[in-house]
Structure formats: structure tokens, C-alpha cells
PDB file of N, CA and C in Angstrom:
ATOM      1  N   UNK A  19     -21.481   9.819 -48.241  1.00 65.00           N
ATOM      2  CA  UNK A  19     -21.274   8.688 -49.139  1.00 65.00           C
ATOM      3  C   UNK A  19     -21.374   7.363 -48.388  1.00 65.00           C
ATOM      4  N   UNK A  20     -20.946   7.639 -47.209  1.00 66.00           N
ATOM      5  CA  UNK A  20     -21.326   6.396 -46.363  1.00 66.00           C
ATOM      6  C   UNK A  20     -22.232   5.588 -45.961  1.00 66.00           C
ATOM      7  N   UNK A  21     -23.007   6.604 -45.437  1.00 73.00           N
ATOM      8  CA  UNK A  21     -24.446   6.733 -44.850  1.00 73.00           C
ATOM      9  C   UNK A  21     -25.179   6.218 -46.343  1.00 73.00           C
ATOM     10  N   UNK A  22     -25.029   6.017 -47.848  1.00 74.00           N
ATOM     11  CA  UNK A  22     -25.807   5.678 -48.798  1.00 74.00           C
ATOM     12  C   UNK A  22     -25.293   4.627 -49.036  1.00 74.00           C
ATOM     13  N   UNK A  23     -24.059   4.109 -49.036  1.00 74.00           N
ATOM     14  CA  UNK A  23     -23.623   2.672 -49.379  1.00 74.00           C
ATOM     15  C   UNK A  23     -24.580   1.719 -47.788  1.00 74.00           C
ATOM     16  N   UNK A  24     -24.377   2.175 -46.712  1.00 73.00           N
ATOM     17  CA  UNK A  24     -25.096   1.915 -46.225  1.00 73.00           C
ATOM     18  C   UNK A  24     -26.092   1.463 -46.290  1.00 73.00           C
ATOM     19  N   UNK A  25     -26.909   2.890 -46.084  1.00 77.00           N
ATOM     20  CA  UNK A  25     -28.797   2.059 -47.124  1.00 77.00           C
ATOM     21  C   UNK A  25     -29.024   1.397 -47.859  1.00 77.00           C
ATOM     22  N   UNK A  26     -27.739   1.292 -48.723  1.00 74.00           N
ATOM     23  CA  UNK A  26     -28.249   0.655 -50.128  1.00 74.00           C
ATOM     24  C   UNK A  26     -28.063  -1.244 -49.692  1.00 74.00           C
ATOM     25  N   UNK A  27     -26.381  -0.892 -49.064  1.00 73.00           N
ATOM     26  CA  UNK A  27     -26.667  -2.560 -48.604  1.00 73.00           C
ATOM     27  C   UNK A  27     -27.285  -2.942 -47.650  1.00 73.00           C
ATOM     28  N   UNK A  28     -27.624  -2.124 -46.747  1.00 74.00           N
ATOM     29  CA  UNK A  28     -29.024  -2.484 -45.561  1.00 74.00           C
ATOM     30  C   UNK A  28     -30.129  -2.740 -46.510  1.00 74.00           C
ATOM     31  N   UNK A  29     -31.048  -2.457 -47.716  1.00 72.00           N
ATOM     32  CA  UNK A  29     -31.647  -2.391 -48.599  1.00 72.00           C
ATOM     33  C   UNK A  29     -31.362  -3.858 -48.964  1.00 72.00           C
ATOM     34  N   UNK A  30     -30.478  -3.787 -49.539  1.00 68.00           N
ATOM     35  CA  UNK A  30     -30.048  -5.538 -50.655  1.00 68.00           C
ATOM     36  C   UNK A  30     -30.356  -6.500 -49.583  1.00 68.00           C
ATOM     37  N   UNK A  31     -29.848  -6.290 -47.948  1.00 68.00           N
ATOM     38  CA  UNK A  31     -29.996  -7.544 -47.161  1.00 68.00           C
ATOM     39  C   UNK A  31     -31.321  -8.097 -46.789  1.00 68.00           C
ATOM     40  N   UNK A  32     -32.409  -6.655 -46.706  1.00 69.00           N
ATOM     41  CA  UNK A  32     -33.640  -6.506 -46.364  1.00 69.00           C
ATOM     42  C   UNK A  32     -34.372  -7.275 -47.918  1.00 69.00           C
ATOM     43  N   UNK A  33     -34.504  -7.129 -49.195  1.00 73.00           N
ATOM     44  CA  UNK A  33     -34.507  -7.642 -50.155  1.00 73.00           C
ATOM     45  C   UNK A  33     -34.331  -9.439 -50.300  1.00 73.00           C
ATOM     46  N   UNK A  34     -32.966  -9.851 -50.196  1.00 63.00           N
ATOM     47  CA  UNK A  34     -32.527 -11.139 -49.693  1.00 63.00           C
ATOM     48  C   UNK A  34     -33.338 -11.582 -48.628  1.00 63.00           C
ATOM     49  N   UNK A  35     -33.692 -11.152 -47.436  1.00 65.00           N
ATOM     50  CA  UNK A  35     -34.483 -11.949 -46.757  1.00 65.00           C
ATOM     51  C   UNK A  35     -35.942 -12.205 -46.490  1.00 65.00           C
ATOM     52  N   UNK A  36     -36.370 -10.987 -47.671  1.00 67.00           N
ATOM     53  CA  UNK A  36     -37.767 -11.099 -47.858  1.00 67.00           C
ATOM     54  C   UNK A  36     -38.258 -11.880 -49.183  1.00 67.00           C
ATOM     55  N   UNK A  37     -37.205 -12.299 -49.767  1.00 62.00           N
ATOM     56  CA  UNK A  37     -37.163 -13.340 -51.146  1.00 62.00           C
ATOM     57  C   UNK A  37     -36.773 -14.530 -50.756  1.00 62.00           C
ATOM     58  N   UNK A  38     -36.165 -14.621 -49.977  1.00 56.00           N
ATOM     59  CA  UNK A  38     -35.367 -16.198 -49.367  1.00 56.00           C
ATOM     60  C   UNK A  38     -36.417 -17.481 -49.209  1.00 56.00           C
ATOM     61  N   UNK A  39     -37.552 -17.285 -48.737  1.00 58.00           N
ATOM     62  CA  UNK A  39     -38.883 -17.804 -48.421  1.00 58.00           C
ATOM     63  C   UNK A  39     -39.502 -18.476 -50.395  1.00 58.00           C
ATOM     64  N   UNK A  40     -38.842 -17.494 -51.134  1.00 55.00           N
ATOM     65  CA  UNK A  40     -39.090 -18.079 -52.644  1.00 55.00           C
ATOM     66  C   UNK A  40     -38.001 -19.515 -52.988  1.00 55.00           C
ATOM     67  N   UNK A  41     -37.021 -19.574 -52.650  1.00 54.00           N
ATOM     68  CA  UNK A  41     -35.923 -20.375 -52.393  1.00 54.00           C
ATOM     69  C   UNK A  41     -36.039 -21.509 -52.047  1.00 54.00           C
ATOM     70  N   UNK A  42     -37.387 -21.857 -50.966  1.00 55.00           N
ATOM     71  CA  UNK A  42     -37.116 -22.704 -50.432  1.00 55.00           C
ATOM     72  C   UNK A  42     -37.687 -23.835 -50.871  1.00 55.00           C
ATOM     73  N   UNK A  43     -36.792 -25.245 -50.726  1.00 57.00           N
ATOM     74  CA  UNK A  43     -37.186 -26.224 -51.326  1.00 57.00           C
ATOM     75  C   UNK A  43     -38.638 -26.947 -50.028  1.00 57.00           C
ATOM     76  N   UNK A  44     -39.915 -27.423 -51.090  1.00 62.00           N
ATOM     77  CA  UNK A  44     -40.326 -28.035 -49.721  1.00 62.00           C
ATOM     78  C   UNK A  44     -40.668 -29.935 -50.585  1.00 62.00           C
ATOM     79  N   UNK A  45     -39.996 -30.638 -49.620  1.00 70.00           N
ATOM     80  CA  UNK A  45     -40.616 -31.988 -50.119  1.00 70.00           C
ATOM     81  C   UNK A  45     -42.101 -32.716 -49.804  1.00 70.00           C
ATOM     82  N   UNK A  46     -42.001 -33.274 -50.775  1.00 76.00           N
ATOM     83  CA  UNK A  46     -43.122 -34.384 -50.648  1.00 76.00           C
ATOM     84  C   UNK A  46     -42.878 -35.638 -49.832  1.00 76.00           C
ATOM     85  N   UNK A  47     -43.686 -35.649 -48.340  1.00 85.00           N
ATOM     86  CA  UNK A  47     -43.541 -36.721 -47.647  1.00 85.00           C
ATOM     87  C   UNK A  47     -43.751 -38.301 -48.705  1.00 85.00           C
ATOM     88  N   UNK A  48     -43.483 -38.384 -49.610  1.00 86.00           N
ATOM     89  CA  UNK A  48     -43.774 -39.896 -50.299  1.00 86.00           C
ATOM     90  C   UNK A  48     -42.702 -40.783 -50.105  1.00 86.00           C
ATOM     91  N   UNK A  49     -42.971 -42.478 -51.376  1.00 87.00           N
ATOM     92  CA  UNK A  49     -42.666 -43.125 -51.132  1.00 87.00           C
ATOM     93  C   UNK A  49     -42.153 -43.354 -52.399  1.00 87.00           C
ATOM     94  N   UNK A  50     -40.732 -42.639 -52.700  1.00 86.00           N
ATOM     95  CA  UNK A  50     -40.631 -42.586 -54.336  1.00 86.00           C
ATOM     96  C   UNK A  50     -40.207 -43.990 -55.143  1.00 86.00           C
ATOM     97  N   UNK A  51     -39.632 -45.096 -54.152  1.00 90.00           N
ATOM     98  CA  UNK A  51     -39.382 -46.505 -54.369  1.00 90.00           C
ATOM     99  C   UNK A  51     -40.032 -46.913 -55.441  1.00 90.00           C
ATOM    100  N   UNK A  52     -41.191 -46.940 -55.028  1.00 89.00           N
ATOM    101  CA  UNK A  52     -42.315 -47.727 -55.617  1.00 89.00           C
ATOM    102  C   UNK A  52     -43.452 -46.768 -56.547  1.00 89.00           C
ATOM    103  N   UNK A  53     -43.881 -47.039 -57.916  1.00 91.00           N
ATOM    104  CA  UNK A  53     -45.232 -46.232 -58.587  1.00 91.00           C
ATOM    105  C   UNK A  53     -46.214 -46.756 -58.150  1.00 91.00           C
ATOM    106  N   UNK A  54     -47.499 -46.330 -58.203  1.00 91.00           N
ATOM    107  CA  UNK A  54     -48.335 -46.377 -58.117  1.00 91.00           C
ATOM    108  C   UNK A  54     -49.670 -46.418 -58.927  1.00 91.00           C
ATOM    109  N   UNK A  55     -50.114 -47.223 -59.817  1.00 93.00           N
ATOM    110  CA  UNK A  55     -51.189 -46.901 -60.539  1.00 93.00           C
ATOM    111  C   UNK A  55     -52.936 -47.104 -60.039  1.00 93.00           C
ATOM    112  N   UNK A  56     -53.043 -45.993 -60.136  1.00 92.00           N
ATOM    113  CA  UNK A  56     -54.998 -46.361 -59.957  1.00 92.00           C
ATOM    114  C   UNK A  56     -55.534 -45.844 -61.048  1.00 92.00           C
ATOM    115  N   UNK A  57     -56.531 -47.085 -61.243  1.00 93.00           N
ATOM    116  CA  UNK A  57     -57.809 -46.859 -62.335  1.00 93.00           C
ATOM    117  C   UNK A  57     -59.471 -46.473 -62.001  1.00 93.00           C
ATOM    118  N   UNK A  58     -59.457 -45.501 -62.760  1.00 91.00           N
ATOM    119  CA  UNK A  58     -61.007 -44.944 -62.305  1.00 91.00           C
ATOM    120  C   UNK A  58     -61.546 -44.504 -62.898  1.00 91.00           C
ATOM    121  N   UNK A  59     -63.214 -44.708 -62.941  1.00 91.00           N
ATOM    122  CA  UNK A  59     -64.320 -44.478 -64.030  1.00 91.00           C
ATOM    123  C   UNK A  59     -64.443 -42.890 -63.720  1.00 91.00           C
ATOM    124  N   UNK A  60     -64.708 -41.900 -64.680  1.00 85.00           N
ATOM    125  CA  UNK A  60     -65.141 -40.613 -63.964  1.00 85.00           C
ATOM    126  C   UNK A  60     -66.413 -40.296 -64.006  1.00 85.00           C
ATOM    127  N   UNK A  61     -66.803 -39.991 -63.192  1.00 84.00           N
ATOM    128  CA  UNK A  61     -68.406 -39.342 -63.122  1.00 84.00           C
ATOM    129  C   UNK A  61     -68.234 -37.902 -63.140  1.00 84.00           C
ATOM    130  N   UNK A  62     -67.364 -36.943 -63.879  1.00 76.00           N
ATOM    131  CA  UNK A  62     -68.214 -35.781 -63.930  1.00 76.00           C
ATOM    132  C   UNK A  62     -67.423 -35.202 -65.000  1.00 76.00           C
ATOM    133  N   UNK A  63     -66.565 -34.817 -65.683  1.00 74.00           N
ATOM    134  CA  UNK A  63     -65.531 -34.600 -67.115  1.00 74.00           C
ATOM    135  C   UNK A  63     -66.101 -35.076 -68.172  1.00 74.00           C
ATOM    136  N   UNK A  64     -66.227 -36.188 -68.205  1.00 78.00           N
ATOM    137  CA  UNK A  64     -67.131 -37.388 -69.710  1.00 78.00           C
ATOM    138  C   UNK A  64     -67.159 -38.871 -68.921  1.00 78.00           C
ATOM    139  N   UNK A  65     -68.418 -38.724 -67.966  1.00 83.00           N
ATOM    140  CA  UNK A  65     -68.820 -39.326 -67.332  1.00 83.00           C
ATOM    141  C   UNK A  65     -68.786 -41.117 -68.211  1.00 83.00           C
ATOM    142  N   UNK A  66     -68.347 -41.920 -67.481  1.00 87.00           N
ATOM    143  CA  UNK A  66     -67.823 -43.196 -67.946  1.00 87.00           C
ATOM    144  C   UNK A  66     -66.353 -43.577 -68.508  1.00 87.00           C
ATOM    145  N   UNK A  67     -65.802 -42.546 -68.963  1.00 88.00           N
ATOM    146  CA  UNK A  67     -64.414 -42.555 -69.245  1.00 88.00           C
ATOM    147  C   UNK A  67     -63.604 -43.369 -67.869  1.00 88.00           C
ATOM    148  N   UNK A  68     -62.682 -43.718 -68.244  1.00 91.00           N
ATOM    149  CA  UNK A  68     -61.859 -44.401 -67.685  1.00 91.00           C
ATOM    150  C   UNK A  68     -60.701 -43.696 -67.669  1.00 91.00           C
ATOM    151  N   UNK A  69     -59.897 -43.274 -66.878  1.00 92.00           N
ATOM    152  CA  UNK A  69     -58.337 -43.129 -66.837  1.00 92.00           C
ATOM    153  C   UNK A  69     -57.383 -43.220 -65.701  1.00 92.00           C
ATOM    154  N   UNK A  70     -56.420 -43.016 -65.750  1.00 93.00           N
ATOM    155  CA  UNK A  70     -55.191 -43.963 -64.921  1.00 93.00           C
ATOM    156  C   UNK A  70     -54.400 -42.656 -64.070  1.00 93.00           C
ATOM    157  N   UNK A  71     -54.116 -42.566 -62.860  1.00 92.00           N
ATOM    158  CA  UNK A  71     -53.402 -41.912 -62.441  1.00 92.00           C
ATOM    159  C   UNK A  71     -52.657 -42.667 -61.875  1.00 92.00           C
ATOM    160  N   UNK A  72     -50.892 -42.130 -62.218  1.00 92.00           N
ATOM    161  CA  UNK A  72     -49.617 -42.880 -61.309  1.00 92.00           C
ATOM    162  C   UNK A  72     -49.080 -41.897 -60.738  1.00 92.00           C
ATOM    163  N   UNK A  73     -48.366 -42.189 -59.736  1.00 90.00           N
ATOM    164  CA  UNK A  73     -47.701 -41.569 -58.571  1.00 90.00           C
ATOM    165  C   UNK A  73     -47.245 -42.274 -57.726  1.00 90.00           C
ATOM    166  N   UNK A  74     -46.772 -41.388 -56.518  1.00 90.00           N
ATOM    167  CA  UNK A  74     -46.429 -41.912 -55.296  1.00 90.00           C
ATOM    168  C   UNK A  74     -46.945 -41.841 -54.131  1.00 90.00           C
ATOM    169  N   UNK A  75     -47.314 -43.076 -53.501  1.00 90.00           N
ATOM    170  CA  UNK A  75     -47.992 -42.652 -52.522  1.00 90.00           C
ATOM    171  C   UNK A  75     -47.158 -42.133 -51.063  1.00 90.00           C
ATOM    172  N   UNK A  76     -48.050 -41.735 -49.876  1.00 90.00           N
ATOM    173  CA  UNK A  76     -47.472 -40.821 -48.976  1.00 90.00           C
ATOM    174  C   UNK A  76     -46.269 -42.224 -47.982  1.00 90.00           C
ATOM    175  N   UNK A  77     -45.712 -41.647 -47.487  1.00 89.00           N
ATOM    176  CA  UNK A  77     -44.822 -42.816 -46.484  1.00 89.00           C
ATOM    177  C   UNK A  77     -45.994 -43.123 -45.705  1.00 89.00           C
ATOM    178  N   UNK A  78     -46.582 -42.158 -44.939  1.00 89.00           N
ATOM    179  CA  UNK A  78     -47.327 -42.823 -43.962  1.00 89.00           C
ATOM    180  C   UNK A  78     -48.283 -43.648 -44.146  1.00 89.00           C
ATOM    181  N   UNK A  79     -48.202 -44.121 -45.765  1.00 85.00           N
ATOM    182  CA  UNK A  79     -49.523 -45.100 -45.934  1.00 85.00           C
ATOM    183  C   UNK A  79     -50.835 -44.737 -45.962  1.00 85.00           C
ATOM    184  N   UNK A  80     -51.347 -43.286 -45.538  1.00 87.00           N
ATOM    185  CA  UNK A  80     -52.867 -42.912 -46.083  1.00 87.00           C
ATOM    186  C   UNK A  80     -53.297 -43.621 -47.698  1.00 87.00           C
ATOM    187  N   UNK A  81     -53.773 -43.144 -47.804  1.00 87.00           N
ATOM    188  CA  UNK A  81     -54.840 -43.201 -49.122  1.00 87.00           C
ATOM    189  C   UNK A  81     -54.493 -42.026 -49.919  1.00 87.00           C
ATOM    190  N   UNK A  82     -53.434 -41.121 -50.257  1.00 85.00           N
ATOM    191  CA  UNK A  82     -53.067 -40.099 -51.014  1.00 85.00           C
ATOM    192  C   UNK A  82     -51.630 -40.059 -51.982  1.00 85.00           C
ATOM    193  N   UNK A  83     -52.227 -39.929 -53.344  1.00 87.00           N
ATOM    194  CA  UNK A  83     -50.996 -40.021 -54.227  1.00 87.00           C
ATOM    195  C   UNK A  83     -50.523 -38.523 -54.348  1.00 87.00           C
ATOM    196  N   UNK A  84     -49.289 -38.315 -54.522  1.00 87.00           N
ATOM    197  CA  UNK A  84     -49.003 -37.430 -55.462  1.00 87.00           C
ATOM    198  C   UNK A  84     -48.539 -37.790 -56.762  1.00 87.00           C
ATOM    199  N   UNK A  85     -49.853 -37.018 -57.602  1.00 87.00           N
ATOM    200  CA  UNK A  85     -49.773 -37.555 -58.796  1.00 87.00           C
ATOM    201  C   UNK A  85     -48.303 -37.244 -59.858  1.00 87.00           C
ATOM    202  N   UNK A  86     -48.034 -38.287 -60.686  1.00 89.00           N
ATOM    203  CA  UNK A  86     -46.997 -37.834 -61.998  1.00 89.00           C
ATOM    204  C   UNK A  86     -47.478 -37.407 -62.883  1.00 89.00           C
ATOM    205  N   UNK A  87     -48.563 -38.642 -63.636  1.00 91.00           N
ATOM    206  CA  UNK A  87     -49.278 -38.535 -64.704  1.00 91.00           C
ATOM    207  C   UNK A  87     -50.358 -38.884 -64.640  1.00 91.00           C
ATOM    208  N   UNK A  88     -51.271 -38.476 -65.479  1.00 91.00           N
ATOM    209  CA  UNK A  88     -52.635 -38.897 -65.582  1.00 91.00           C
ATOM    210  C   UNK A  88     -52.859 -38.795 -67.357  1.00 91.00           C
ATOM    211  N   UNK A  89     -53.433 -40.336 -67.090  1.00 92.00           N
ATOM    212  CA  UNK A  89     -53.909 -40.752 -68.622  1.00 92.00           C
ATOM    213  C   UNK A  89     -55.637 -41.138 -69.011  1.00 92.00           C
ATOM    214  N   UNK A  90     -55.782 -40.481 -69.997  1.00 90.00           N
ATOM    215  CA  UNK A  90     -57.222 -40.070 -70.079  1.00 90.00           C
ATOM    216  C   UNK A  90     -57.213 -41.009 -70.796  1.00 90.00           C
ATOM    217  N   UNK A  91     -58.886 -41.570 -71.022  1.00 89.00           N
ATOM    218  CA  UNK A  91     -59.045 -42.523 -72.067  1.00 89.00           C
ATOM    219  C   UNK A  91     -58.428 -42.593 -73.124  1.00 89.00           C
ATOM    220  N   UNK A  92     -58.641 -41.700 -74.383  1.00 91.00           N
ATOM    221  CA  UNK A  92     -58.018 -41.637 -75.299  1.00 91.00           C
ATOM    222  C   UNK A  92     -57.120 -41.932 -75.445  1.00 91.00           C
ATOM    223  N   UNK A  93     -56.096 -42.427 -74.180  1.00 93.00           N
ATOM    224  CA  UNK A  93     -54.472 -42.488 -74.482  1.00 93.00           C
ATOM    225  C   UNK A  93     -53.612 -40.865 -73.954  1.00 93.00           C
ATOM    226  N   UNK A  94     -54.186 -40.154 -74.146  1.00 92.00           N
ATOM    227  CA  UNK A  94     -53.402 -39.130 -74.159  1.00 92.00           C
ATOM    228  C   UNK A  94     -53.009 -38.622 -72.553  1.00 92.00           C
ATOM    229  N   UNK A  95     -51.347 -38.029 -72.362  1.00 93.00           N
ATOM    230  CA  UNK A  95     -50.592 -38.406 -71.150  1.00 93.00           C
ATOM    231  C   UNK A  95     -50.852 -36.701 -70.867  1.00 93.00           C
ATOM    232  N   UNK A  96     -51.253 -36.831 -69.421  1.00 90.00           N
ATOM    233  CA  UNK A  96     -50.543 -34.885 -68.940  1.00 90.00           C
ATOM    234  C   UNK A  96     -49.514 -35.414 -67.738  1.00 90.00           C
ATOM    235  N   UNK A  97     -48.652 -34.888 -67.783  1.00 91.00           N
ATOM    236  CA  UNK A  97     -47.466 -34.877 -66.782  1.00 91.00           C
ATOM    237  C   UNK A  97     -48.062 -33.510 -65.548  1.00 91.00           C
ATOM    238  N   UNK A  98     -47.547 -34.165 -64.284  1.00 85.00           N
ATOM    239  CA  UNK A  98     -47.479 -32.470 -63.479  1.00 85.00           C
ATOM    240  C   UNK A  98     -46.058 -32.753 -62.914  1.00 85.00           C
ATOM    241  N   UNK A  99     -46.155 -31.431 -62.570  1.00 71.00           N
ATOM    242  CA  UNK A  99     -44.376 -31.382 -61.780  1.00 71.00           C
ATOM    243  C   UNK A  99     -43.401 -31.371 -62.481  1.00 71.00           C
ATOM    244  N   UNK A 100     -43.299 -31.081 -63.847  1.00 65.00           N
ATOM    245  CA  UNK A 100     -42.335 -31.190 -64.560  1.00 65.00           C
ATOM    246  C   UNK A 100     -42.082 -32.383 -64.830  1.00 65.00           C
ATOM    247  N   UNK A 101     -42.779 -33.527 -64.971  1.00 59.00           N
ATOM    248  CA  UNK A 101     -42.224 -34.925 -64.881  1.00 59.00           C
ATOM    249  C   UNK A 101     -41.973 -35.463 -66.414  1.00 59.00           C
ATOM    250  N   UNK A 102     -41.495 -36.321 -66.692  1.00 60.00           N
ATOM    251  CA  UNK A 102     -41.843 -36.833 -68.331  1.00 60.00           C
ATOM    252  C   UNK A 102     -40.316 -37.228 -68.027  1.00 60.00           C
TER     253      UNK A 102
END
């Protein structure tokens, strides 16, 4: 009876630490202070359209947003990240 409570919680711990890696939070190096909007014509979706992506850009100042939203001509909003 021992020897199986055993396995079983050697089992659960082995379990726990091969799931733990799902757990983990990872951040976005940004700059959440401040939004960000850029406007841009598209050339390849419906080439000439116009729409808006906001976000945040990185701390280190590259040239890379992570986007919130993006708004297509029409008006119409998609959120990523759960945002809204």
C-alpha cells in the first residue's frame, strides 16, 4: 500500500512539473505609459484601404508595436490579447 501511494504521488509531482512551464507568465518588453497609433495604406488584403494599428511600443525604442487593436477601414475594431 505504500509502495502505491508512493507512485501515485511521485506521479502527481512528475505531472506538476511537466505542466508548470504552462503557468508561466511571460511579459512584453514594452512601453505601456504611452499608445501608440500608426496609419497605413495596405497593399495586399484590399489593396488601398487604410487602417490604424495601436499599441505599445518596445522600451528599447526599435520600430516594433505590440499590437491592441487594429481598425480596418470600414470602422470596424479587432482587439488581440484579450484587450477591449
Amino acid at each position: 500500500m505504500i509502495a502505491r501511494l508512493q507512485i501515485l504521488a511521485l506521479g502527481f509531482v512528475g505531472i506538476l512539473a511537466a505542466a508548470s512551464p504552462l503557468f508561466a507568465h511571460h511579459a512584453w518588453p514594452v512601453d505601456t505609459s504611452r499608445e501608440v497609433t500608426v496609419k497605413g495604406t495596405v497593399t495586399g488584403y484590399k489593396t488601398g484601404d487604410v487602417i490604424t494599428a495601436i499599441g505599445h511600443r518596445f522600451i528599447d525604442g526599435s520600430n516594433i508595436l505590440r499590437l491592441q487593436k487594429v481598425v480596418m477601414a470600414n470602422g470596424k475594431e479587432f482587439f488581440l490579447y484579450g484587450g477591449r
